mmCIF file of C-alpha atoms and ligand atoms in Angstrom:
data_model
loop_
_atom_site.group_PDB
_atom_site.id
_atom_site.type_symbol
_atom_site.label_atom_id
_atom_site.label_comp_id
_atom_site.label_asym_id
_atom_site.label_seq_id
_atom_site.Cartn_x
_atom_site.Cartn_y
_atom_site.Cartn_z
ATOM 1 C CA MET D 1 -21.416 -158.558 111.963
ATOM 2 C CA GLU D 2 -18.682 -161.000 112.841
ATOM 3 C CA ILE D 3 -16.474 -162.396 115.564
ATOM 4 C CA VAL D 4 -12.708 -162.295 115.179
ATOM 5 C CA LEU D 5 -10.661 -164.659 117.303
ATOM 6 C CA LYS D 6 -7.338 -163.768 118.895
ATOM 7 C CA LYS D 7 -4.287 -165.132 117.145
ATOM 8 C CA GLY D 8 -3.708 -168.749 118.199
ATOM 9 C CA LYS D 9 -7.248 -169.181 119.571
ATOM 10 C CA GLU D 10 -8.621 -170.852 116.449
ATOM 11 C CA ARG D 11 -7.272 -174.292 117.330
ATOM 12 C CA ALA D 12 -10.285 -175.511 119.347
ATOM 13 C CA VAL D 13 -12.686 -174.487 116.562
ATOM 14 C CA LEU D 14 -10.513 -176.166 113.946
ATOM 15 C CA LEU D 15 -10.720 -179.341 116.037
ATOM 16 C CA GLY D 16 -14.527 -179.161 116.066
ATOM 17 C CA HIS D 17 -15.204 -177.676 119.499
ATOM 18 C CA HIS D 18 -18.526 -175.841 119.532
ATOM 19 C CA TRP D 19 -17.807 -173.250 122.246
ATOM 20 C CA ILE D 20 -15.995 -169.928 121.987
ATOM 21 C CA PHE D 21 -15.340 -168.260 125.326
ATOM 22 C CA SER D 22 -15.070 -164.488 125.734
ATOM 23 C CA GLY D 23 -11.317 -164.756 126.405
ATOM 24 C CA ALA D 24 -10.652 -166.133 122.898
ATOM 25 C CA ILE D 25 -12.238 -163.172 121.127
ATOM 26 C CA GLN D 26 -10.311 -160.217 119.721
ATOM 27 C CA SER D 27 -13.283 -158.235 118.432
ATOM 28 C CA GLU D 28 -17.017 -158.817 118.388
ATOM 29 C CA SER D 29 -19.716 -156.987 116.504
ATOM 30 C CA ALA D 30 -22.907 -158.998 116.653
ATOM 31 C CA GLU D 31 -26.421 -158.896 118.020
ATOM 32 C CA ASP D 32 -27.432 -161.351 120.715
ATOM 33 C CA GLY D 33 -29.122 -164.429 119.311
ATOM 34 C CA THR D 34 -27.956 -163.959 115.717
ATOM 35 C CA VAL D 35 -25.880 -166.305 113.581
ATOM 36 C CA ILE D 36 -22.528 -164.768 112.600
ATOM 37 C CA PRO D 37 -19.281 -165.866 110.936
ATOM 38 C CA VAL D 38 -16.297 -166.602 113.174
ATOM 39 C CA LYS D 39 -13.040 -165.430 111.631
ATOM 40 C CA THR D 40 -9.325 -165.570 112.209
ATOM 41 C CA VAL D 41 -7.293 -162.338 112.422
ATOM 42 C CA ARG D 42 -6.358 -162.977 108.810
ATOM 43 C CA GLY D 43 -10.021 -162.817 107.849
ATOM 44 C CA GLU D 44 -10.537 -166.532 107.101
ATOM 45 C CA ILE D 45 -13.994 -167.853 108.028
ATOM 46 C CA LEU D 46 -13.699 -170.790 110.451
ATOM 47 C CA GLY D 47 -17.414 -171.400 110.654
ATOM 48 C CA TRP D 48 -20.761 -170.025 111.771
ATOM 49 C CA GLY D 49 -22.336 -169.873 115.181
ATOM 50 C CA TYR D 50 -24.847 -167.965 117.274
ATOM 51 C CA TYR D 51 -23.790 -165.183 119.583
ATOM 52 C CA ASN D 52 -24.829 -164.049 123.064
ATOM 53 C CA SER D 53 -22.952 -161.247 124.837
ATOM 54 C CA ARG D 54 -24.502 -162.234 128.188
ATOM 55 C CA SER D 55 -22.936 -165.666 128.218
ATOM 56 C CA GLN D 56 -19.332 -166.607 129.025
ATOM 57 C CA ILE D 57 -19.712 -168.938 126.066
ATOM 58 C CA ARG D 58 -20.070 -166.079 123.580
ATOM 59 C CA VAL D 59 -20.530 -168.242 120.493
ATOM 60 C CA ARG D 60 -21.788 -171.776 119.965
ATOM 61 C CA MET D 61 -20.754 -173.100 116.582
ATOM 62 C CA LEU D 62 -23.440 -174.473 114.282
ATOM 63 C CA SER D 63 -21.273 -175.240 111.277
ATOM 64 C CA PHE D 64 -17.606 -175.384 110.390
ATOM 65 C CA GLY D 65 -16.065 -174.016 107.206
ATOM 66 C CA GLU D 66 -16.871 -171.059 104.981
ATOM 67 C CA LYS D 67 -20.359 -172.023 103.852
ATOM 68 C CA PRO D 68 -22.982 -169.945 105.715
ATOM 69 C CA PHE D 69 -25.332 -171.717 108.104
ATOM 70 C CA THR D 70 -28.803 -171.999 106.592
ATOM 71 C CA VAL D 71 -32.192 -173.484 107.452
ATOM 72 C CA ASP D 72 -31.304 -176.347 105.087
ATOM 73 C CA LEU D 73 -28.340 -177.201 107.280
ATOM 74 C CA LEU D 74 -30.514 -177.036 110.408
ATOM 75 C CA HIS D 75 -32.879 -179.358 108.608
ATOM 76 C CA SER D 76 -30.166 -181.945 107.924
ATOM 77 C CA LEU D 77 -28.715 -181.733 111.447
ATOM 78 C CA ILE D 78 -32.136 -182.603 112.850
ATOM 79 C CA THR D 79 -33.038 -185.313 110.375
ATOM 80 C CA ASP D 80 -29.561 -186.902 110.674
ATOM 81 C CA SER D 81 -29.917 -186.987 114.446
ATOM 82 C CA PHE D 82 -33.293 -188.754 114.223
ATOM 83 C CA ALA D 83 -31.919 -191.100 111.536
ATOM 84 C CA ARG D 84 -29.088 -192.218 113.853
ATOM 85 C CA ARG D 85 -31.738 -193.400 116.342
ATOM 86 C CA SER D 86 -33.969 -195.140 113.861
ATOM 87 C CA ASN D 87 -33.884 -198.962 113.995
ATOM 88 C CA ASN D 88 -30.965 -198.711 116.363
ATOM 89 C CA PRO D 89 -30.203 -201.883 118.349
ATOM 90 C CA PHE D 90 -29.232 -199.805 121.424
ATOM 91 C CA LEU D 91 -32.738 -198.370 121.536
ATOM 92 C CA LYS D 92 -34.568 -201.667 121.082
ATOM 93 C CA PRO D 93 -35.643 -201.870 124.747
ATOM 94 C CA THR D 94 -37.580 -198.611 124.614
ATOM 95 C CA ASP D 95 -40.001 -196.334 122.810
ATOM 96 C CA ALA D 96 -38.716 -193.225 124.599
ATOM 97 C CA TYR D 97 -35.336 -191.690 123.881
ATOM 98 C CA ARG D 98 -33.431 -188.453 123.383
ATOM 99 C CA ALA D 99 -33.584 -187.698 119.665
ATOM 100 C CA VAL D 100 -31.338 -184.611 119.665
ATOM 101 C CA PHE D 101 -28.725 -184.104 122.390
ATOM 102 C CA SER D 102 -27.275 -180.630 121.948
ATOM 103 C CA GLU D 103 -23.511 -180.623 121.212
ATOM 104 C CA GLY D 104 -23.583 -184.432 121.293
ATOM 105 C CA ASP D 105 -25.580 -184.252 118.059
ATOM 106 C CA PHE D 106 -23.749 -181.162 116.744
ATOM 107 C CA LEU D 107 -26.683 -178.869 117.558
ATOM 108 C CA PRO D 108 -25.672 -176.868 120.627
ATOM 109 C CA GLY D 109 -28.560 -175.693 122.764
ATOM 110 C CA LEU D 110 -31.250 -178.028 121.465
ATOM 111 C CA VAL D 111 -32.704 -181.071 123.184
ATOM 112 C CA VAL D 112 -35.527 -183.100 121.661
ATOM 113 C CA ASP D 113 -36.961 -186.099 123.490
ATOM 114 C CA ASN D 114 -39.290 -188.594 121.859
ATOM 115 C CA TYR D 115 -41.883 -190.195 124.145
ATOM 116 C CA ALA D 116 -43.711 -192.819 122.099
ATOM 117 C CA GLY D 117 -44.120 -190.418 119.183
ATOM 118 C CA HIS D 118 -44.765 -187.253 121.223
ATOM 119 C CA LEU D 119 -41.844 -184.822 121.110
ATOM 120 C CA VAL D 120 -40.682 -182.615 123.957
ATOM 121 C CA ILE D 121 -38.222 -179.860 123.083
ATOM 122 C CA GLN D 122 -35.918 -177.813 125.287
ATOM 123 C CA CYS D 123 -34.265 -174.655 123.987
ATOM 124 C CA LEU D 124 -31.262 -174.099 126.226
ATOM 125 C CA THR D 125 -29.922 -170.922 124.589
ATOM 126 C CA LEU D 126 -31.072 -167.669 123.000
ATOM 127 C CA GLY D 127 -29.667 -168.697 119.620
ATOM 128 C CA ILE D 128 -31.835 -171.824 119.556
ATOM 129 C CA GLU D 129 -34.842 -169.976 121.004
ATOM 130 C CA ARG D 130 -34.682 -167.708 117.917
ATOM 131 C CA MET D 131 -34.888 -170.757 115.649
ATOM 132 C CA LYS D 132 -37.936 -172.229 117.343
ATOM 133 C CA ASP D 133 -40.314 -171.609 114.447
ATOM 134 C CA ASP D 134 -37.970 -173.206 111.913
ATOM 135 C CA LEU D 135 -37.325 -176.087 114.288
ATOM 136 C CA THR D 136 -41.012 -176.744 114.776
ATOM 137 C CA ASP D 137 -41.636 -176.652 111.024
ATOM 138 C CA ILE D 138 -38.830 -179.135 110.404
ATOM 139 C CA LEU D 139 -39.995 -181.481 113.164
ATOM 140 C CA ASN D 140 -43.607 -181.410 112.008
ATOM 141 C CA LYS D 141 -42.742 -181.849 108.349
ATOM 142 C CA GLU D 142 -40.004 -184.465 108.602
ATOM 143 C CA ILE D 143 -40.681 -186.391 111.803
ATOM 144 C CA LYS D 144 -44.473 -186.078 111.821
ATOM 145 C CA PRO D 145 -44.804 -186.408 115.595
ATOM 146 C CA LEU D 146 -48.107 -186.905 117.380
ATOM 147 C CA SER D 147 -47.464 -183.600 119.170
ATOM 148 C CA VAL D 148 -44.705 -181.165 120.150
ATOM 149 C CA TYR D 149 -44.494 -179.736 123.680
ATOM 150 C CA GLU D 150 -41.923 -177.262 124.977
ATOM 151 C CA ARG D 151 -40.213 -177.722 128.358
ATOM 152 C CA SER D 152 -37.724 -174.872 128.307
ATOM 153 C CA ASP D 153 -37.523 -174.549 132.080
ATOM 154 C CA TYR D 154 -33.859 -175.460 132.285
ATOM 155 C CA GLY D 155 -31.914 -173.437 134.914
ATOM 156 C CA GLY D 156 -29.101 -172.456 132.509
ATOM 157 C CA ARG D 157 -31.483 -170.251 130.494
ATOM 158 C CA LYS D 158 -31.059 -167.493 133.086
ATOM 159 C CA LEU D 159 -27.392 -167.162 132.058
ATOM 160 C CA GLU D 160 -28.664 -166.560 128.525
ATOM 161 C CA GLY D 161 -31.075 -163.854 129.676
ATOM 162 C CA LEU D 162 -34.081 -166.079 129.026
ATOM 163 C CA LYS D 163 -37.172 -166.799 131.103
ATOM 164 C CA ASP D 164 -38.800 -170.223 131.276
ATOM 165 C CA SER D 165 -41.012 -171.102 128.358
ATOM 166 C CA CYS D 166 -43.296 -174.128 128.552
ATOM 167 C CA GLY D 167 -46.388 -175.093 126.623
ATOM 168 C CA GLN D 168 -47.971 -176.770 123.647
ATOM 169 C CA ILE D 169 -46.320 -176.051 120.313
ATOM 170 C CA SER D 170 -48.344 -178.294 118.059
ATOM 171 C CA GLY D 171 -50.841 -181.130 118.282
ATOM 172 C CA GLU D 172 -52.108 -182.194 121.690
ATOM 173 C CA THR D 173 -49.776 -183.699 124.258
ATOM 174 C CA PRO D 174 -51.612 -185.845 126.801
ATOM 175 C CA ASP D 175 -50.986 -185.094 130.495
ATOM 176 C CA GLU D 176 -49.618 -188.586 130.738
ATOM 177 C CA ILE D 177 -47.793 -190.563 128.043
ATOM 178 C CA GLU D 178 -47.292 -194.268 128.589
ATOM 179 C CA ILE D 179 -43.871 -195.446 127.499
ATOM 180 C CA ASN D 180 -42.388 -198.921 127.608
ATOM 181 C CA GLU D 181 -38.779 -199.525 128.617
ATOM 182 C CA HIS D 182 -37.206 -202.931 129.253
ATOM 183 C CA GLY D 183 -40.728 -204.369 129.297
ATOM 184 C CA VAL D 184 -41.939 -201.979 132.004
ATOM 185 C CA LYS D 185 -44.798 -199.525 131.481
ATOM 186 C CA TYR D 186 -44.140 -196.014 132.764
ATOM 187 C CA PRO D 187 -46.759 -193.279 132.590
ATOM 188 C CA VAL D 188 -44.701 -190.101 132.074
ATOM 189 C CA ASP D 189 -45.750 -186.581 132.997
ATOM 190 C CA VAL D 190 -43.856 -184.647 130.339
ATOM 191 C CA LYS D 191 -45.508 -181.356 131.320
ATOM 192 C CA GLY D 192 -44.690 -181.411 135.026
ATOM 193 C CA GLY D 193 -42.131 -184.181 135.699
ATOM 194 C CA GLN D 194 -38.422 -183.632 136.311
ATOM 195 C CA LYS D 195 -36.304 -182.816 133.243
ATOM 196 C CA THR D 196 -38.669 -183.620 130.370
ATOM 197 C CA GLY D 197 -40.551 -186.142 132.511
ATOM 198 C CA PHE D 198 -38.265 -189.157 132.788
ATOM 199 C CA PHE D 199 -34.578 -189.879 133.381
ATOM 200 C CA LEU D 200 -33.972 -191.241 129.893
ATOM 201 C CA ASP D 201 -30.214 -191.071 130.489
ATOM 202 C CA GLN D 202 -30.328 -193.926 133.022
ATOM 203 C CA ARG D 203 -31.905 -196.458 130.626
ATOM 204 C CA GLU D 204 -28.791 -198.583 130.122
ATOM 205 C CA ASN D 205 -28.116 -198.603 133.868
ATOM 206 C CA ARG D 206 -31.717 -199.676 134.486
ATOM 207 C CA GLY D 207 -31.102 -202.485 131.982
ATOM 208 C CA LEU D 208 -28.015 -203.505 133.937
ATOM 209 C CA ILE D 209 -29.985 -203.556 137.196
ATOM 210 C CA LYS D 210 -32.694 -205.643 135.552
ATOM 211 C CA GLU D 211 -30.011 -208.114 134.459
ATOM 212 C CA ILE D 212 -28.501 -208.622 137.929
ATOM 213 C CA SER D 213 -31.580 -208.438 140.174
ATOM 214 C CA GLY D 214 -33.136 -211.907 139.710
ATOM 215 C CA GLY D 215 -34.060 -213.288 143.152
ATOM 216 C CA LYS D 216 -32.335 -210.347 144.867
ATOM 217 C CA ARG D 217 -33.478 -207.835 147.472
ATOM 218 C CA VAL D 218 -33.087 -204.377 145.972
ATOM 219 C CA ALA D 219 -32.783 -200.924 147.537
ATOM 220 C CA ASN D 220 -33.120 -197.834 145.353
ATOM 221 C CA LEU D 221 -31.942 -194.562 146.885
ATOM 222 C CA PHE D 222 -33.060 -191.269 145.258
ATOM 223 C CA SER D 223 -35.651 -193.331 143.440
ATOM 224 C CA TYR D 224 -37.830 -190.588 141.837
ATOM 225 C CA THR D 225 -40.725 -192.470 140.177
ATOM 226 C CA GLY D 226 -38.995 -195.788 140.802
ATOM 227 C CA GLY D 227 -37.311 -196.361 137.446
ATOM 228 C CA PHE D 228 -34.567 -198.600 138.840
ATOM 229 C CA THR D 229 -37.027 -200.316 141.186
ATOM 230 C CA MET D 230 -39.334 -201.333 138.338
ATOM 231 C CA ALA D 231 -36.386 -202.519 136.236
ATOM 232 C CA ALA D 232 -35.224 -204.680 139.162
ATOM 233 C CA LEU D 233 -38.720 -206.082 139.716
ATOM 234 C CA ALA D 234 -39.026 -206.815 135.987
ATOM 235 C CA GLY D 235 -35.763 -208.708 136.351
ATOM 236 C CA GLY D 236 -37.219 -210.855 139.129
ATOM 237 C CA ALA D 237 -36.157 -209.018 142.296
ATOM 238 C CA SER D 238 -37.630 -210.713 145.383
ATOM 239 C CA SER D 239 -38.327 -207.436 147.225
ATOM 240 C CA SER D 240 -37.619 -203.734 146.944
ATOM 241 C CA VAL D 241 -37.365 -200.580 148.947
ATOM 242 C CA SER D 242 -37.314 -197.170 147.262
ATOM 243 C CA VAL D 243 -36.379 -193.961 149.041
ATOM 244 C CA ASP D 244 -37.002 -190.437 147.761
ATOM 245 C CA ILE D 245 -37.673 -187.163 149.543
ATOM 246 C CA SER D 246 -40.556 -186.316 147.220
ATOM 247 C CA GLU D 247 -43.970 -187.628 148.323
ATOM 248 C CA LYS D 248 -45.270 -187.005 144.821
ATOM 249 C CA ALA D 249 -42.512 -189.087 143.203
ATOM 250 C CA ASN D 250 -43.204 -191.885 145.700
ATOM 251 C CA SER D 251 -46.927 -192.010 145.067
ATOM 252 C CA GLU D 252 -46.185 -192.031 141.331
ATOM 253 C CA ALA D 253 -43.783 -194.939 141.900
ATOM 254 C CA LYS D 254 -46.488 -196.864 143.791
ATOM 255 C CA ARG D 255 -48.905 -196.290 140.930
ATOM 256 C CA ILE D 256 -46.339 -197.558 138.386
ATOM 257 C CA TYR D 257 -45.724 -200.632 140.553
ATOM 258 C CA THR D 258 -49.453 -201.414 140.570
ATOM 259 C CA LEU D 259 -49.898 -200.604 136.875
ATOM 260 C CA ASN D 260 -47.263 -203.220 136.029
ATOM 261 C CA GLY D 261 -48.865 -205.860 138.254
ATOM 262 C CA PHE D 262 -45.706 -206.477 140.293
ATOM 263 C CA ASP D 263 -46.267 -208.394 143.487
ATOM 264 C CA ALA D 264 -42.857 -208.726 145.135
ATOM 265 C CA PRO D 265 -43.030 -206.982 148.542
ATOM 266 C CA SER D 266 -42.093 -203.344 147.930
ATOM 267 C CA GLU D 267 -41.852 -200.302 150.154
ATOM 268 C CA PHE D 268 -41.821 -196.684 149.006
ATOM 269 C CA VAL D 269 -40.347 -194.457 151.678
ATOM 270 C CA ALA D 270 -40.506 -190.646 151.714
ATOM 271 C CA ALA D 271 -37.281 -189.636 153.472
ATOM 272 C CA ASP D 272 -34.080 -187.663 153.150
ATOM 273 C CA VAL D 273 -31.501 -190.232 152.033
ATOM 274 C CA PHE D 274 -28.750 -188.521 154.079
ATOM 275 C CA ASP D 275 -30.757 -189.307 157.237
ATOM 276 C CA TYR D 276 -32.117 -192.619 156.001
ATOM 277 C CA VAL D 277 -28.674 -194.165 155.438
ATOM 278 C CA ARG D 278 -27.663 -193.186 159.001
ATOM 279 C CA GLN D 279 -30.804 -194.511 160.633
ATOM 280 C CA ASN D 280 -31.186 -197.721 158.617
ATOM 281 C CA ARG D 281 -28.790 -200.476 157.765
ATOM 282 C CA ILE D 282 -29.501 -201.292 154.120
ATOM 283 C CA ASP D 283 -28.959 -205.021 153.847
ATOM 284 C CA ALA D 284 -30.145 -205.434 150.249
ATOM 285 C CA ASP D 285 -28.240 -207.507 147.678
ATOM 286 C CA VAL D 286 -28.413 -204.739 145.077
ATOM 287 C CA ILE D 287 -28.283 -201.066 146.059
ATOM 288 C CA ILE D 288 -28.698 -198.151 143.664
ATOM 289 C CA VAL D 289 -27.441 -194.690 144.632
ATOM 290 C CA ASP D 290 -28.507 -192.131 142.022
ATOM 291 C CA PRO D 291 -28.621 -188.675 143.622
ATOM 292 C CA PRO D 292 -29.386 -185.402 141.842
ATOM 293 C CA ALA D 293 -26.435 -183.309 140.581
ATOM 294 C CA PHE D 294 -24.802 -182.127 143.815
ATOM 295 C CA ALA D 295 -22.443 -179.816 141.877
ATOM 296 C CA LYS D 296 -24.280 -177.332 139.693
ATOM 297 C CA SER D 297 -21.165 -175.194 139.152
ATOM 298 C CA ARG D 298 -17.399 -175.515 139.469
ATOM 299 C CA GLY D 299 -17.541 -173.797 142.858
ATOM 300 C CA ASP D 300 -19.744 -176.599 144.272
ATOM 301 C CA VAL D 301 -17.292 -179.417 143.569
ATOM 302 C CA ASP D 302 -15.832 -179.780 147.098
ATOM 303 C CA HIS D 303 -19.218 -179.649 148.733
ATOM 304 C CA ALA D 304 -20.594 -182.136 146.196
ATOM 305 C CA CYS D 305 -17.728 -184.566 146.790
ATOM 306 C CA ARG D 306 -18.495 -184.493 150.513
ATOM 307 C CA GLY D 307 -22.136 -185.306 149.694
ATOM 308 C CA TYR D 308 -21.211 -188.257 147.455
ATOM 309 C CA LYS D 309 -18.745 -189.518 150.032
ATOM 310 C CA ASP D 310 -21.187 -189.224 152.927
ATOM 311 C CA ILE D 311 -23.965 -191.225 151.268
ATOM 312 C CA ASN D 312 -21.703 -193.868 149.741
ATOM 313 C CA LEU D 313 -19.704 -194.303 152.955
ATOM 314 C CA ASN D 314 -22.846 -195.016 154.948
ATOM 315 C CA VAL D 315 -24.190 -197.374 152.304
ATOM 316 C CA ILE D 316 -20.930 -199.280 151.785
ATOM 317 C CA LYS D 317 -20.060 -199.513 155.496
ATOM 318 C CA ASN D 318 -23.258 -201.386 156.216
ATOM 319 C CA ALA D 319 -23.601 -203.303 152.963
ATOM 320 C CA LYS D 320 -23.703 -207.076 153.274
ATOM 321 C CA GLN D 321 -20.788 -209.015 151.916
ATOM 322 C CA GLY D 322 -21.207 -209.597 148.194
ATOM 323 C CA ALA D 323 -23.735 -206.797 147.696
ATOM 324 C CA TYR D 324 -23.747 -204.889 144.442
ATOM 325 C CA VAL D 325 -23.785 -201.101 144.663
ATOM 326 C CA LEU D 326 -24.480 -199.094 141.516
ATOM 327 C CA THR D 327 -23.385 -195.593 142.419
ATOM 328 C CA CYS D 328 -23.898 -192.686 140.028
ATOM 329 C CA SER D 329 -23.108 -189.028 139.625
ATOM 330 C CA CYS D 330 -24.721 -186.717 137.101
ATOM 331 C CA SER D 331 -22.669 -183.648 138.063
ATOM 332 C CA ARG D 332 -20.919 -182.317 134.979
ATOM 333 C CA PHE D 333 -18.175 -180.735 137.078
ATOM 334 C CA ILE D 334 -17.097 -184.015 138.634
ATOM 335 C CA ASP D 335 -15.128 -186.037 136.126
ATOM 336 C CA PRO D 336 -14.981 -189.849 136.137
ATOM 337 C CA ASP D 337 -11.525 -189.916 137.797
ATOM 338 C CA LEU D 338 -12.581 -187.617 140.610
ATOM 339 C CA PHE D 339 -15.788 -189.581 141.138
ATOM 340 C CA GLN D 340 -13.866 -192.845 141.370
ATOM 341 C CA LYS D 341 -11.474 -191.252 143.903
ATOM 342 C CA VAL D 342 -14.402 -190.092 146.040
ATOM 343 C CA ILE D 343 -15.916 -193.564 145.980
ATOM 344 C CA PHE D 344 -12.525 -195.103 146.766
ATOM 345 C CA SER D 345 -12.192 -192.885 149.818
ATOM 346 C CA ALA D 346 -15.713 -193.928 150.909
ATOM 347 C CA VAL D 347 -14.713 -197.605 150.553
ATOM 348 C CA CYS D 348 -11.503 -197.007 152.559
ATOM 349 C CA ASP D 349 -13.237 -195.122 155.352
ATOM 350 C CA ALA D 350 -15.899 -197.824 155.450
ATOM 351 C CA GLY D 351 -13.123 -200.353 156.091
ATOM 352 C CA ARG D 352 -14.308 -202.505 153.186
ATOM 353 C CA GLN D 353 -12.930 -203.888 149.964
ATOM 354 C CA ALA D 354 -14.674 -203.317 146.663
ATOM 355 C CA GLN D 355 -14.335 -204.415 143.072
ATOM 356 C CA ILE D 356 -15.353 -202.327 140.080
ATOM 357 C CA ILE D 357 -17.513 -204.680 138.040
ATOM 358 C CA ARG D 358 -18.633 -202.159 135.433
ATOM 359 C CA ARG D 359 -18.028 -198.501 134.601
ATOM 360 C CA THR D 360 -21.053 -196.972 132.967
ATOM 361 C CA GLY D 361 -21.797 -193.654 131.345
ATOM 362 C CA HIS D 362 -23.820 -192.066 128.632
ATOM 363 C CA PRO D 363 -26.358 -194.204 126.791
ATOM 364 C CA PHE D 364 -26.536 -194.277 122.997
ATOM 365 C CA ASP D 365 -29.083 -191.481 122.748
ATOM 366 C CA HIS D 366 -27.015 -189.084 124.902
ATOM 367 C CA PRO D 367 -23.825 -189.208 122.816
ATOM 368 C CA VAL D 368 -20.729 -187.307 123.880
ATOM 369 C CA ASN D 369 -19.178 -185.354 121.017
ATOM 370 C CA ILE D 370 -15.489 -186.255 121.351
ATOM 371 C CA ALA D 371 -14.547 -182.668 120.459
ATOM 372 C CA VAL D 372 -16.625 -181.327 123.383
ATOM 373 C CA PRO D 373 -15.729 -183.565 126.317
ATOM 374 C CA GLU D 374 -17.212 -180.989 128.746
ATOM 375 C CA THR D 375 -20.665 -182.264 127.853
ATOM 376 C CA GLU D 376 -20.046 -185.649 129.484
ATOM 377 C CA TYR D 377 -21.873 -185.675 132.811
ATOM 378 C CA LEU D 378 -23.155 -189.133 133.721
ATOM 379 C CA LYS D 379 -20.895 -191.615 135.503
ATOM 380 C CA GLY D 380 -21.718 -194.875 137.186
ATOM 381 C CA LEU D 381 -19.686 -197.522 138.996
ATOM 382 C CA LEU D 382 -21.114 -200.950 139.634
ATOM 383 C CA LEU D 383 -19.252 -202.177 142.699
ATOM 384 C CA LYS D 384 -19.210 -205.510 144.435
ATOM 385 C CA ILE D 385 -18.615 -204.971 148.136
ATOM 386 C CA LEU D 386 -16.523 -207.558 149.931
HETATM 387 N N1 LIG J 1 -32.899 -192.675 139.743
HETATM 388 C C1 LIG J 1 -33.978 -191.883 139.219
HETATM 389 C C2 LIG J 1 -33.631 -190.416 139.082
HETATM 390 C C3 LIG J 1 -33.159 -189.752 140.360
HETATM 391 S S1 LIG J 1 -33.271 -188.037 140.274
HETATM 392 C C4 LIG J 1 -34.465 -192.501 137.890
HETATM 393 O O1 LIG J 1 -33.726 -193.276 137.262
HETATM 394 O O2 LIG J 1 -35.578 -192.185 137.473
HETATM 395 C C5 LIG J 1 -32.927 -187.560 141.882
HETATM 396 C C6 LIG J 1 -34.060 -187.745 142.878
HETATM 397 O O3 LIG J 1 -33.520 -187.438 144.167
HETATM 398 C C7 LIG J 1 -35.277 -186.825 142.733
HETATM 399 O O4 LIG J 1 -36.418 -187.636 142.610
HETATM 400 C C8 LIG J 1 -35.349 -186.010 144.036
HETATM 401 O O5 LIG J 1 -36.666 -185.892 144.537
HETATM 402 C C9 LIG J 1 -34.545 -186.869 144.967
HETATM 403 N N2 LIG J 1 -33.853 -186.186 146.071
HETATM 404 C C10 LIG J 1 -33.129 -185.044 146.037
HETATM 405 N N3 LIG J 1 -32.542 -184.827 147.241
HETATM 406 C C11 LIG J 1 -32.906 -185.859 148.055
HETATM 407 C C12 LIG J 1 -32.587 -186.224 149.399
HETATM 408 N N4 LIG J 1 -31.792 -185.473 150.152
HETATM 409 N N5 LIG J 1 -33.116 -187.370 149.885
HETATM 410 C C13 LIG J 1 -33.929 -188.141 149.113
HETATM 411 N N6 LIG J 1 -34.234 -187.864 147.842
HETATM 412 C C14 LIG J 1 -33.737 -186.735 147.312
#
């Protein structure tokens, strides 16, 4: 059982890229989900990875070099990833963070989030799904979590031929885990919330909003459970309005507002933001625009760009002079340059001037492996509108 690459196609692997696409392969004899050596036509072993014939990404590399991939290596990849987070100054403001971020932590297909000692795992691929028992043993033995819960209901699993798989793996995960980020308490529903319960990837942006919101009126569009709203209120915002289409997310946001004892006037509006920005002039001093991923595949990029432009144009056109707009995109298929161009065209069509005050991206616990730039997805621009 092995994969042999076409002549000249070994370069990406030699540079540490984890993905091997079908087009790079000369011959393949492997069973789906198994770990196999990846070889050159001359028979040299470049490394070891897991195989899936259903996926365009046929192999995801787990190790580089001749030495076979073993459970011991899996063990050190996991413990190293946790060790990088331990006592880390970037994670000081929180007790909830991503402990393993797939290729970003050299473990393609595995996500582990830590919510105040309770772990939530996501197996994104068949190869990782097959290692679940070993993974659980390693986590329980080395990390000693309060519990482990699985949230493998990620859309991409279909491409791997996998169904959703959610449930308790070990210990007892409460229906609600209270975490603390930037001094704000958030009860998180890791069993039913979006992603693994909370948008951990926006932590540093929430910190930025906290920093600039003192005495300001804040509007949070696509607010989910109000993460940015609470950060702004913790930073001394004088009022807030949060808009999300989900009634459930809004009532959760109201509960979090009350739980934290905030008293600045705050509205939680259930509405479609596309309509809301047409029907209401948002005259806040700080505006956050953090929509869901509009582009879920390469084919969606044009449509997604129109979506980003539409919302941002309406926000920027009506923004008061001097307002800050933090605008984000979490679509993997829209790169930072394209996103900036879309926002520029929104600023132009709005007939306004804007300054880029800060470019933001992945937080510490969602590292981008420099050899796999495709895994970068989160982009933010903090604009000042003039
Ligand atoms: N900023 C949030 C995460 C936003 S996720 C945080 O930091 O926690 C995107 C949110 O957009 C989801 O809560 C979803 O319910 C909402 N949403 C999706 N489409 C929408 C639309 N057309 N109008 C309003 N909200 C929408």
